[in-house]
XYZ file of C-alpha atoms in Angstrom:
614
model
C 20.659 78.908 -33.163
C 17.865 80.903 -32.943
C 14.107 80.594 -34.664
C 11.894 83.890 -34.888
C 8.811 82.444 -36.207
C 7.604 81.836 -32.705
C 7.211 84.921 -31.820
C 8.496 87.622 -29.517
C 9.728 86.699 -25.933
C 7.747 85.773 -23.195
C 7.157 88.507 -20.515
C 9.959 87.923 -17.479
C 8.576 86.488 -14.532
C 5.394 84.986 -16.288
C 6.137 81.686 -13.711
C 6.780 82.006 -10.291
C 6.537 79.912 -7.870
C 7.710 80.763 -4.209
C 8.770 77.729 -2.136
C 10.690 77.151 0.873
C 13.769 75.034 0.378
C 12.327 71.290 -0.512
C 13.702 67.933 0.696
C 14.464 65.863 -2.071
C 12.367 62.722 -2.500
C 13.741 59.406 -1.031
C 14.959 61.077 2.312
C 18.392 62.236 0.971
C 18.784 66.246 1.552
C 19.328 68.240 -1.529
C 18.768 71.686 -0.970
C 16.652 73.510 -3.933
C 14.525 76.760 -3.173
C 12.746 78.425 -5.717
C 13.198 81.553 -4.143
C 16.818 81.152 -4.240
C 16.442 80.541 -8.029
C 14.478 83.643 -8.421
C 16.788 85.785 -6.142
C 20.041 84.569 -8.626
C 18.181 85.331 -11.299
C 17.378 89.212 -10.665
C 20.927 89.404 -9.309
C 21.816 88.064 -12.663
C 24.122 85.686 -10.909
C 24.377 83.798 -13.910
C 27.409 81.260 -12.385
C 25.581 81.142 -9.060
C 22.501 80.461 -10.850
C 23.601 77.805 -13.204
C 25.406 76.034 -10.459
C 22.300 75.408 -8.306
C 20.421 74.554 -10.892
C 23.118 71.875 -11.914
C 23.479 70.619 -8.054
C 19.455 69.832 -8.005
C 19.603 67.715 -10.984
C 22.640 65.704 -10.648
C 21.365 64.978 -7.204
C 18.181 64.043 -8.906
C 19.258 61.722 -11.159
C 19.641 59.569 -8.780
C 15.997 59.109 -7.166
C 13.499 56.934 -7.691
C 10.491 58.799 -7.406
C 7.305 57.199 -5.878
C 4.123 56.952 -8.304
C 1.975 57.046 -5.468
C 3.501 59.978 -3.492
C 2.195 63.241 -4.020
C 4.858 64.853 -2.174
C 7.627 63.775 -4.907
C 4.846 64.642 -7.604
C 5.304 67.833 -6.300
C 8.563 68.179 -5.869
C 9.245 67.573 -9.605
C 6.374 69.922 -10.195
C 8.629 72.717 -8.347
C 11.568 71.394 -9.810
C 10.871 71.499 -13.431
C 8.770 74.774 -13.161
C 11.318 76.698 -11.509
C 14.286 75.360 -13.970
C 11.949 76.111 -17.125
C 10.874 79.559 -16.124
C 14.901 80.522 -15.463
C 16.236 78.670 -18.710
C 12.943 81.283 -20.621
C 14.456 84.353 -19.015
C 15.599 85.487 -22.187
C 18.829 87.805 -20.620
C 20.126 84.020 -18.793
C 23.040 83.155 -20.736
C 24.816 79.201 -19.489
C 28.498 79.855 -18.830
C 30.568 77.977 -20.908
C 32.074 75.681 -18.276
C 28.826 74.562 -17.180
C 27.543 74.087 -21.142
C 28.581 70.450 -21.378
C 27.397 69.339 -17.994
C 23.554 70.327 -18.563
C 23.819 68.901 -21.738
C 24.937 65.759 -20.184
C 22.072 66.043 -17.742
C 19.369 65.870 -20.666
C 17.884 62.485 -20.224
C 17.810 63.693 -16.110
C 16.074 66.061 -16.930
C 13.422 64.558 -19.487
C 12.668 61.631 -16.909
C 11.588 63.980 -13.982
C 9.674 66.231 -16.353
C 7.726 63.192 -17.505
C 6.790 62.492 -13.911
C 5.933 65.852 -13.242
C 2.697 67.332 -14.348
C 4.172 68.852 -17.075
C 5.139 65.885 -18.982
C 7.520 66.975 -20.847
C 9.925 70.594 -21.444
C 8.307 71.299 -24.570
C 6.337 74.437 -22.445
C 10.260 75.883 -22.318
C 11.248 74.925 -25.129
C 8.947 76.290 -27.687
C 9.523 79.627 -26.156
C 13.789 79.284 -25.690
C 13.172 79.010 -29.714
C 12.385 82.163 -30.033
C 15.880 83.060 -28.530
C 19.295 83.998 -30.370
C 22.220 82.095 -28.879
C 19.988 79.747 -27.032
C 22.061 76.420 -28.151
C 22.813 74.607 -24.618
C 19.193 75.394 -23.538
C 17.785 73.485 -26.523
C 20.280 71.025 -25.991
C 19.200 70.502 -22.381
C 15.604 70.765 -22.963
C 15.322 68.783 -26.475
C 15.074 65.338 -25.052
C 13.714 61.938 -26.628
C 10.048 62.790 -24.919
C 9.630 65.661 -26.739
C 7.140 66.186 -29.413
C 8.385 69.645 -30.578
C 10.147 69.149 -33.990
C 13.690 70.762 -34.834
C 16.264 70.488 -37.443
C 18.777 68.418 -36.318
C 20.903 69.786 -39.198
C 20.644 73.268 -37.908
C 21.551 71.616 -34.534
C 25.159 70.371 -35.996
C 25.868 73.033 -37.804
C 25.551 75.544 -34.642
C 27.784 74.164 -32.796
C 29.416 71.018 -33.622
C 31.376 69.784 -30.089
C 28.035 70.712 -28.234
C 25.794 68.897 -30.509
C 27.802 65.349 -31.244
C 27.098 65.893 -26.921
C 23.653 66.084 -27.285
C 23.712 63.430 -29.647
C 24.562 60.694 -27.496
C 22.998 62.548 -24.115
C 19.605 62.179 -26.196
C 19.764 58.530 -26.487
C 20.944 58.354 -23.408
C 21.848 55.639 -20.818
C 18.289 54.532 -19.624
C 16.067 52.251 -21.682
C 13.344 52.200 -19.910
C 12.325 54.852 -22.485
C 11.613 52.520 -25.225
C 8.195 51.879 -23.727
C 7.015 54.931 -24.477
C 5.990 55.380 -27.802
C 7.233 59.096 -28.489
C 10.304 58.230 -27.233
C 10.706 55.382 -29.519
C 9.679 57.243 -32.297
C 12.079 59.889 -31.590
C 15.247 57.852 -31.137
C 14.548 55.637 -34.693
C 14.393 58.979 -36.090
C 17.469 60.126 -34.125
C 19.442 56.965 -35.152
C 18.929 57.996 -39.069
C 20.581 61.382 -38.615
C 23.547 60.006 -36.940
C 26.398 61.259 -39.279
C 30.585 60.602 -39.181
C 30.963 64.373 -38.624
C 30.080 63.665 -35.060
C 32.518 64.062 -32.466
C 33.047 60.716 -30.785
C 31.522 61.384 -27.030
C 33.716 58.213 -25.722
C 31.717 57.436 -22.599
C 28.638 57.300 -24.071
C 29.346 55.599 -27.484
C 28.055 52.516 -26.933
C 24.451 53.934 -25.381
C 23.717 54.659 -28.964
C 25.588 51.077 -30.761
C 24.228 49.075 -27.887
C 20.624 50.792 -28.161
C 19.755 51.392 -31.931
C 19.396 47.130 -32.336
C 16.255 47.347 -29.847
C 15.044 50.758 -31.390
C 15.732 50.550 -34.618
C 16.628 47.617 -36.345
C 16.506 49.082 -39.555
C 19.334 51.981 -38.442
C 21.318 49.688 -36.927
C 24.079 48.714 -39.709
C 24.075 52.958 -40.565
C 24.893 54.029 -36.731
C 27.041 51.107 -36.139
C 29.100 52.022 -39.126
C 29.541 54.966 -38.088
C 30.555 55.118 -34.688
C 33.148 52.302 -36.375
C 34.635 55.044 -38.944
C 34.479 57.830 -36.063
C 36.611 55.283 -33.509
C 39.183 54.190 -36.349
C 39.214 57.713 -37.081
C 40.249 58.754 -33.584
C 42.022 56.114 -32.592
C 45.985 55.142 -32.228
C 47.027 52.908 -35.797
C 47.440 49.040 -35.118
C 50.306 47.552 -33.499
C 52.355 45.677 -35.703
C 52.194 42.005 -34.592
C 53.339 41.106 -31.543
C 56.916 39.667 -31.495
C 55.850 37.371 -28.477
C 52.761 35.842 -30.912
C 51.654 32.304 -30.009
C 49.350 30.153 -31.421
C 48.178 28.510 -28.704
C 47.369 31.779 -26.716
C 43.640 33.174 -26.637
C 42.675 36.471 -25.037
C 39.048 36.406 -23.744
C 37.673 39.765 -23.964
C 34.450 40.603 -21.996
C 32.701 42.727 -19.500
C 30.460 39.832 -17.983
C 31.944 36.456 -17.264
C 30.146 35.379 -14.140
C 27.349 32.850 -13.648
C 24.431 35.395 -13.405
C 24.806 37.777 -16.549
C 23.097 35.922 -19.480
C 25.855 36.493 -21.776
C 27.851 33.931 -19.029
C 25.345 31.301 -19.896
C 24.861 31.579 -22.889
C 28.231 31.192 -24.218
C 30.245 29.586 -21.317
C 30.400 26.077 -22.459
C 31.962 27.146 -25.871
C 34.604 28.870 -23.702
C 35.185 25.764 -21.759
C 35.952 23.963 -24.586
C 39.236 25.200 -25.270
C 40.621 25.105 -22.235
C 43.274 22.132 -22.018
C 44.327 23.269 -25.500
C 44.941 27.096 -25.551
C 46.645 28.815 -22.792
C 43.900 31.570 -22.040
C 43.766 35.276 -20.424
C 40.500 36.844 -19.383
C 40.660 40.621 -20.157
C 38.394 42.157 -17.697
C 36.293 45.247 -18.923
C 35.469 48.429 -16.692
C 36.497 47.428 -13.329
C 34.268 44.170 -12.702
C 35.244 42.434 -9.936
C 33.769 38.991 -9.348
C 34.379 36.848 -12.390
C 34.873 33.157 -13.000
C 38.343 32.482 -13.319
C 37.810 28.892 -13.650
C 39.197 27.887 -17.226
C 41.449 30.919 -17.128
C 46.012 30.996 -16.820
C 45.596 34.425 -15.851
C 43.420 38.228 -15.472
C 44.147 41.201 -17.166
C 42.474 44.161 -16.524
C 41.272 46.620 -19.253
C 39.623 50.482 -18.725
C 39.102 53.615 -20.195
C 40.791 56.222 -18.449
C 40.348 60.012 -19.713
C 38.855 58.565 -22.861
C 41.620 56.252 -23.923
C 42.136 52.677 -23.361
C 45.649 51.445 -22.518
C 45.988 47.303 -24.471
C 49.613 47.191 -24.116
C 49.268 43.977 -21.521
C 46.677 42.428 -23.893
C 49.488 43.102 -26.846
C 52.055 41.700 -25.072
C 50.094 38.172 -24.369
C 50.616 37.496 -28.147
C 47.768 35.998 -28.367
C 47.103 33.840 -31.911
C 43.003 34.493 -31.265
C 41.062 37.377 -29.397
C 37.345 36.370 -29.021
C 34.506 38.854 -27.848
C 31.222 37.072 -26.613
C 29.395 40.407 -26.104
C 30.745 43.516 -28.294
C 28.622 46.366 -27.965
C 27.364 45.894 -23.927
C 29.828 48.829 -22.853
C 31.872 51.501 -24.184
C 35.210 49.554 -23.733
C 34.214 46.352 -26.369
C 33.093 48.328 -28.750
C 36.540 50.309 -28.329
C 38.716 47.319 -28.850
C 36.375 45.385 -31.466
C 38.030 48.660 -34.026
C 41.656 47.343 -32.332
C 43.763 44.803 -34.176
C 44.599 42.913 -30.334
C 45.264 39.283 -32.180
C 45.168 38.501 -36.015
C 42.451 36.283 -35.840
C 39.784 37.860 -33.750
C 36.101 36.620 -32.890
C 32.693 37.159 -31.474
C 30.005 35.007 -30.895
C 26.232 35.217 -29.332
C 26.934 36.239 -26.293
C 25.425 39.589 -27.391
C 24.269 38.307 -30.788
C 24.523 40.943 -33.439
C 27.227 42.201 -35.773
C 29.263 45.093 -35.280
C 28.770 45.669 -39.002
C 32.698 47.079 -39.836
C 34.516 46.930 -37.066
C 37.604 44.798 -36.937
C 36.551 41.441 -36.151
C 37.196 38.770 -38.667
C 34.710 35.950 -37.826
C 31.486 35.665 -35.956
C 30.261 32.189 -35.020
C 26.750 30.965 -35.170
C 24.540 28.431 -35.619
C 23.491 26.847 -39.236
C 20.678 26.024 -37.740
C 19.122 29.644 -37.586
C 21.448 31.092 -40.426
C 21.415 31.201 -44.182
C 23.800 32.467 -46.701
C 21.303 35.320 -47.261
C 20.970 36.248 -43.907
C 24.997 35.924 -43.479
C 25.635 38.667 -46.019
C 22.462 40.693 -44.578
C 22.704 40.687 -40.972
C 26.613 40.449 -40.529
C 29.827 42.399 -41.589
C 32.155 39.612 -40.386
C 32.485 36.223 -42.149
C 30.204 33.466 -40.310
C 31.243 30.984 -38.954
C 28.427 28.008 -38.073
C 29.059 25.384 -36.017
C 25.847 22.507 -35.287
C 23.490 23.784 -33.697
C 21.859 27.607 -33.132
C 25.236 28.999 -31.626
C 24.023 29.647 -28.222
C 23.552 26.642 -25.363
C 22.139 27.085 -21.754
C 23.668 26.200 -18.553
C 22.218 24.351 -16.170
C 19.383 25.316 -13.779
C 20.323 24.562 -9.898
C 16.561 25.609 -8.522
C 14.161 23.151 -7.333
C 11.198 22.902 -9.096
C 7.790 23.311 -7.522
C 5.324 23.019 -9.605
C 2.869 25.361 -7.215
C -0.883 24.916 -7.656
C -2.428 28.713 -9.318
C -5.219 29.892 -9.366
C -7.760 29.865 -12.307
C -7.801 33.879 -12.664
C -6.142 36.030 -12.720
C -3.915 34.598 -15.236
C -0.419 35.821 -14.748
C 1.844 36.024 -17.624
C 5.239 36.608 -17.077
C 7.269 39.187 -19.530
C 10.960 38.317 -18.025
C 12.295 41.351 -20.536
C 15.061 43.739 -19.631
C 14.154 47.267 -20.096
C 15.994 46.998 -23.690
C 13.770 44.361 -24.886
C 10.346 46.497 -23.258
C 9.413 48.723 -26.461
C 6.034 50.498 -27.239
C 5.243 48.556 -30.108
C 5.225 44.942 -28.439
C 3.846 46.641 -25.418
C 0.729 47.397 -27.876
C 0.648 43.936 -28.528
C 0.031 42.993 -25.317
C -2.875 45.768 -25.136
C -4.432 43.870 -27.884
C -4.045 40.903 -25.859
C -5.696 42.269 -22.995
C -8.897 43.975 -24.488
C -9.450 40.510 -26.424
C -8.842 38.386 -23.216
C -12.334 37.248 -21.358
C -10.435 36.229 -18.450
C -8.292 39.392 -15.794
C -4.840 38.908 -17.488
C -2.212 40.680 -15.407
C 1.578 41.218 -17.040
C 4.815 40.436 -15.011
C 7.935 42.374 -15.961
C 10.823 41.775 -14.331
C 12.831 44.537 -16.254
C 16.221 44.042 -13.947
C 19.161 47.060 -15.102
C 18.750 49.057 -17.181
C 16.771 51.679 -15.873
C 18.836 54.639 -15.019
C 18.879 58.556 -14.275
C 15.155 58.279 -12.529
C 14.352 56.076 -15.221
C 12.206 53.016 -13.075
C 8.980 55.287 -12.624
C 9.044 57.071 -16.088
C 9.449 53.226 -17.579
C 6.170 51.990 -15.306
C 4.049 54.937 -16.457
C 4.803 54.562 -19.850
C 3.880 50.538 -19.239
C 0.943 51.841 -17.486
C 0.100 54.308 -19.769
C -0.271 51.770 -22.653
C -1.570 48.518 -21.028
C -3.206 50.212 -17.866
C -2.397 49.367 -14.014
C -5.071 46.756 -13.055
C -3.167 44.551 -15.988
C 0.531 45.439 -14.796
C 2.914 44.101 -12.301
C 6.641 45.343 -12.490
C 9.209 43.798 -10.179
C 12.302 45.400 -9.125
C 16.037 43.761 -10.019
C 15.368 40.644 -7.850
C 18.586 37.752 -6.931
C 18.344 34.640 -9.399
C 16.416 32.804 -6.647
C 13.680 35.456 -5.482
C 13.094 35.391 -9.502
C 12.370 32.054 -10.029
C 10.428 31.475 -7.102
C 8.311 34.347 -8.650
C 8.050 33.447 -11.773
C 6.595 29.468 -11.081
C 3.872 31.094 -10.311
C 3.086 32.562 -13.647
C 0.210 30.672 -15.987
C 2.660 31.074 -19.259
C 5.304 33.143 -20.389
C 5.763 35.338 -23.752
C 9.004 36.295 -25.095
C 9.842 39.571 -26.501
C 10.337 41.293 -30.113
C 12.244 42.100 -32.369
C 14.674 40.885 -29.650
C 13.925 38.125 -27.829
C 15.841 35.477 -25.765
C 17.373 31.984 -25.107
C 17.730 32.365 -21.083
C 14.508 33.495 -21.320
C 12.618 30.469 -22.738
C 14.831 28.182 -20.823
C 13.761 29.601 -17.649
C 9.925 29.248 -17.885
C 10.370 25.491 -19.639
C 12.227 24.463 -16.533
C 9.812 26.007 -14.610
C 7.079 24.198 -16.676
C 5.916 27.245 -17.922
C 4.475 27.505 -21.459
C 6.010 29.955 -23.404
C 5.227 31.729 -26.965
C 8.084 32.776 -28.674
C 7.927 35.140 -31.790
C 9.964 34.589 -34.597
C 11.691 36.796 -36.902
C 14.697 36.744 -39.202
C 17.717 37.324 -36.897
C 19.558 34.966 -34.654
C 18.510 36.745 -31.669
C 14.800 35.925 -32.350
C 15.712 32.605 -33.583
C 16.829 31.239 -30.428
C 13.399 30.326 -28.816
C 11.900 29.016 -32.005
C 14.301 26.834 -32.662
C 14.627 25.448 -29.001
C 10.790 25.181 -29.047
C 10.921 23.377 -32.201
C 13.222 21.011 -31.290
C 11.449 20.155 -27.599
C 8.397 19.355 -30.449
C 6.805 22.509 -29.334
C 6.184 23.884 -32.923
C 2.323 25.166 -32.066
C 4.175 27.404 -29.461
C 5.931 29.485 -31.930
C 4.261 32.676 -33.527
C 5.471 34.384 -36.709
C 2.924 37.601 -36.479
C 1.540 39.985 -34.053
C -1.637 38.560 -34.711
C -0.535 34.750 -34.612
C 1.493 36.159 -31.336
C -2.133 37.320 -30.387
C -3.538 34.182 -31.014
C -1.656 31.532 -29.145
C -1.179 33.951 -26.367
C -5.205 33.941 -26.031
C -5.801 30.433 -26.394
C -3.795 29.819 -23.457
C -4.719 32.355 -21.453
C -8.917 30.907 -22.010
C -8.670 27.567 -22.713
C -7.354 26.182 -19.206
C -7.894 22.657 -20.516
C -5.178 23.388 -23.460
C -2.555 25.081 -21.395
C -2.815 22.261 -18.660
C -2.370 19.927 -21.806
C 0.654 21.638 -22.902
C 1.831 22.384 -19.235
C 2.022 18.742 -18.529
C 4.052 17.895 -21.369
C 6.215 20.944 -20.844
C 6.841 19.104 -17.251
C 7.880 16.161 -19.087
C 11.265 17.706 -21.057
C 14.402 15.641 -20.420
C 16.270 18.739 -19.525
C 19.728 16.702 -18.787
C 19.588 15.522 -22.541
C 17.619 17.979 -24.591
C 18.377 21.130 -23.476
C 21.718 21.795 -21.002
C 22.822 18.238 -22.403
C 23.311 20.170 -25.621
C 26.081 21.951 -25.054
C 27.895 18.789 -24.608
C 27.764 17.834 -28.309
C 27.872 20.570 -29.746
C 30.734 22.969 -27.913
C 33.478 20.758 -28.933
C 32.427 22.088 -32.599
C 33.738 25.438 -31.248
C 36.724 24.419 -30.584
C 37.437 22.461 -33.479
C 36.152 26.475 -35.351
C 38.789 27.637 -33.499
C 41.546 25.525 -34.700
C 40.307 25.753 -38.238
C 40.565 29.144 -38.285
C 44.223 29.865 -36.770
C 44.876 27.090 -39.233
C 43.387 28.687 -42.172
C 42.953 32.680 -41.685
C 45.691 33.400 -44.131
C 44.057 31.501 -47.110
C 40.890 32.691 -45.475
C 41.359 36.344 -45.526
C 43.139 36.251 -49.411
C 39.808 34.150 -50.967
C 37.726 37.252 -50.842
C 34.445 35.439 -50.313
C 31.931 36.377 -47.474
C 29.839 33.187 -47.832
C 30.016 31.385 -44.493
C 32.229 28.810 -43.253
C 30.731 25.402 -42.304
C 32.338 23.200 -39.348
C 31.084 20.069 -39.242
């Protein structure tokens, strides 16, 4: 890949930069010298060379550097100069074996350059253009931050195996970026150019299924399709069914069944609900250790190993149902969602979007936040509503406080993960800000998430946009520590397009006052409906500027938000909101007996209207 209409080649040597060896931020020791750079690169050491280079950035990608600390503001300064200056010495040529492995390191890469004074690697990049046979340096450099344009066509028809690399290397593991606004801009255009004649980079699959519903709505059914096509394409035929099948065996198929992980709270009660009735094995994704075995006959453990994924145990359960509460949060669901493991197989709000063609049959909701137009819209399997919105809390064992706070500045809490932190509601709460006449100061609390040096670049992009004196970020904090924190917020907001249940919960039992924006998909249904039904309708915003609104009138008018504050205290939170779950998970159950008695009929009607369970 080369492009000549940038002119000729820089002249060698144009950046130098002599340095003794550096320590690496964070006190760990790893050894980079530009002089030794420089030295490998007149010896034309090319192996050597590449090698180093490869050894300071893996070991990189694991700092945190300081925003405040000038001496790992330089350090990435030397860094990313002295890498950019070899990768423009127009006579270095990548070995082959180390090709894949800077590719790999892209998002590494991008993350320290944005820290350093440069920014970005556009400075290398634009001249690496110029360059014949310059494909893994593009590759490298091109990163989500970058605001040089290139044909991403001409990228996948250089060199196909490299490229379907850099495709999922771009988007990446950390999400933090999404609160940039480049970088968002950047991956929704990257999401639209996802094709099927992508090599599947197993790994890192679900980076890009996982990421493109808090990026890019819009792409989401497209890339999710296609990863689909490229994993049935890969992988092994179905099984023929199993010889050992019972219909009173379910298979419980999940990466995050333990009290913390939101996807445990959210769908837990539904779970218990069977149990008594089914005889039930929890497949454990990826290695997790601590999980509730409590409603459980036995533990199966699932992985991928060299890129495949051995489900012979899970086969050999014979299991009638197979039921997914959170497809697309790693590599390994997403995997076995395009498996036939049970004849009927489910998914339900745990993570709450479709998987738009993979191989599950039914995905159960609530008819309270569904329609039949929405059904065919949002979802490739056949719904399946049950009372309700489909998702119920647990309980809450924290004390409540109810400390006294002062009258400014007014804290309001943003309890997003990085996924849910993008640019555009991040400009949002600009607007809020600059309208405010009272100091308003945003809480994150952005938990995992942020990976590969990815915690600074994500608080300079939120500083970048909403300014420092307005932002607090907290690092991942233990459920306690995070309550305790967050009582002492004035209100809450919740986040869009994807917002939360957990998330609404938490500040109502706090007696926080929250503002939830509505949309048009379950997962920013959740709080409205809640909110509605708690007879908080006034709470509930259905525009940025609405959002605007009711965020500002009770963030000024202390007499208003003490008004709603004290009736916020006065929620029966045994009956109306964890009571819930006690009506309406039985109506899960009784979904999951109507469909193992029905699936044949079921799959032969041809309809994809939903199916009601009253």
């Amino acid at each position: 890949m080369s492009d000549s209409t940038n002119g000729q080649s820089p002249a060698e040597n144009s950046v130098v930069c002599q340095t003794p060896a550096e320590p690496a931020p964070g006190g760990q020791q790893v050894e980079f010298s530009t002089s030794k750079c420089i030295d490998l690169l007149q010896a034309k050491e090319w192996d050597a060379l590449s090698k180093y280079l490869l050894d300071g950035l893996i070991g990189l990608s694991q700092f945190d550097f300081d925003l405040s600390n000038e001496h790992h503001r330089h350090y990435a300064d030397i860094f990313v100069q002295t890498l950019m200056f070899c990768f423009c010495h127009s006579e270095y040529q990548i070995p082959e074996k180390y090709a894949e492995v800077f590719i790999r390191q892209n998002e590494t890469l991008s993350n320290i350059a944005y820290f350093s004074s440069f920014g970005t690697t556009d400075p290398a990049l634009k001249i690496v253009l110029r360059y014949p046979d310059n494909i893994v340096k593009v590759l490298t450099l091109y990163s989500a931050r970058s605001k040089v344009s290139i044909n991403r066509d001409a990228i996948m028809s250089t060199n196909l195996h490299l490229a379907s690399i850099w495709y999922f290397a771009f988007v990446g593991d950390d999400f933090g970026k999404l609160a940039s606004p480049v970088a968002l801009e950047n991956l929704r255009e990257h999401f639209r150019h996802l094709d099927t004649q992508v090599k599947l980079a197993t790994p890192e699959l679900n980076h890009a299924y996982f990421m493109v519903t808090y990026a890019a709505p819009d792409a989401e059914a497209h890339v999710k399709r296609t990863i689909n096509r490229i994993i049935q394409r890969e992988s092994p035929p179905d099984l023929p069914q199993s010889p050992k099948l019972r219909r009173d065996r379910i298979v419980v198929i999940t990466s995050f069944w333990y009290p913390a992980h939101a996807v445990y709270r959210t769908i837990s009660k539904f779970a218990k609900a069977l149990k008594g009735k089914y005889k039930m094995t929890l497949v454990v994704l990826d290695g997790v250790k601590d999980v509730d075995m409590d409603l459980f006959d036995e533990r199966i453990d699932v992985a991928i190993v060299n890129g495949n994924i051995d489900t012979s145990a899970v086969y050999n359960v014979g299991a009638m149902v197979a039921f997914y509460p959170d497809v697309g949060m790693s590599a390994s669901s997403v995997i076995l969602a395009n498996q036939r493991l049970a004849p009927i197989q489910i998914m339900a709000c745990g993570h709450p979007v479709s998987t738009f063609g993979s191989k599950i049959d039914y995905f159960l909701s609530g008819r309270d936040i569904e329609t039949e137009e929405r059904a065919r819209r949002n979802y490739s399997e056949r719904l399946v509503l049950i009372p309700g919105r489909g998702a119920t809390p647990n309980k809450i064992e924290w004390p409540r406080k109810y400390p006294v706070k002062s009258q400014e500045p007014v804290i309001v809490f943003c309890p997003w993960s990085a996924p849910k932190t993008n640019a555009d509601i991040l400009r949002v709460l600009k607007k809020i800000s600059d309208r405010s006449k009272k100091h308003v100061v945003f809480h994150f609390s952005p938990g995992g998430g942020l990976r590969r040096n990815g915690y600074t670049p994500y608080v300079m992009a939120i500083h970048e946009i909403l300014g420092p004196e307005h932002v607090v970020i907290h690092p991942p904090m233990a459920t306690q520590d995070y309550l305790e924190r967050f009582e002492q917020a004035h209100l809450c907001l919740d986040a869009f397009p994807f917002g939360g249940l957990n998330t609404i919960v938490d500040p109502l039992y706090l007696g926080i006052p929250p503002i939830a924006y509505e949309g048009t998909r379950s997962f920013n249904q959740y709080a409205a409906h809640l909110l509605r039904k708690l007879g908080f309708a006034e709470l509930i915003a259905g525009s940025d500027e609405d959002y605007i609104a009711k965020a500002l009138r009770l963030i000024e008018d202390t007499e208003y938000r003490e008004e709603i504050t004290r009736r916020v205290a006065k929620i029966d939170f045994a009956r109306d909101v964890f009571g819930e779950g006690e009506h309406v998970a039985p109506y899960f159950a009784k979904a999951v007996e109507y469909l193992i008695e029905h699936h044949d009929d079921l799959s032969r009607d041809g309809s994809n209207g939903p199916i009601y369970v009253d």
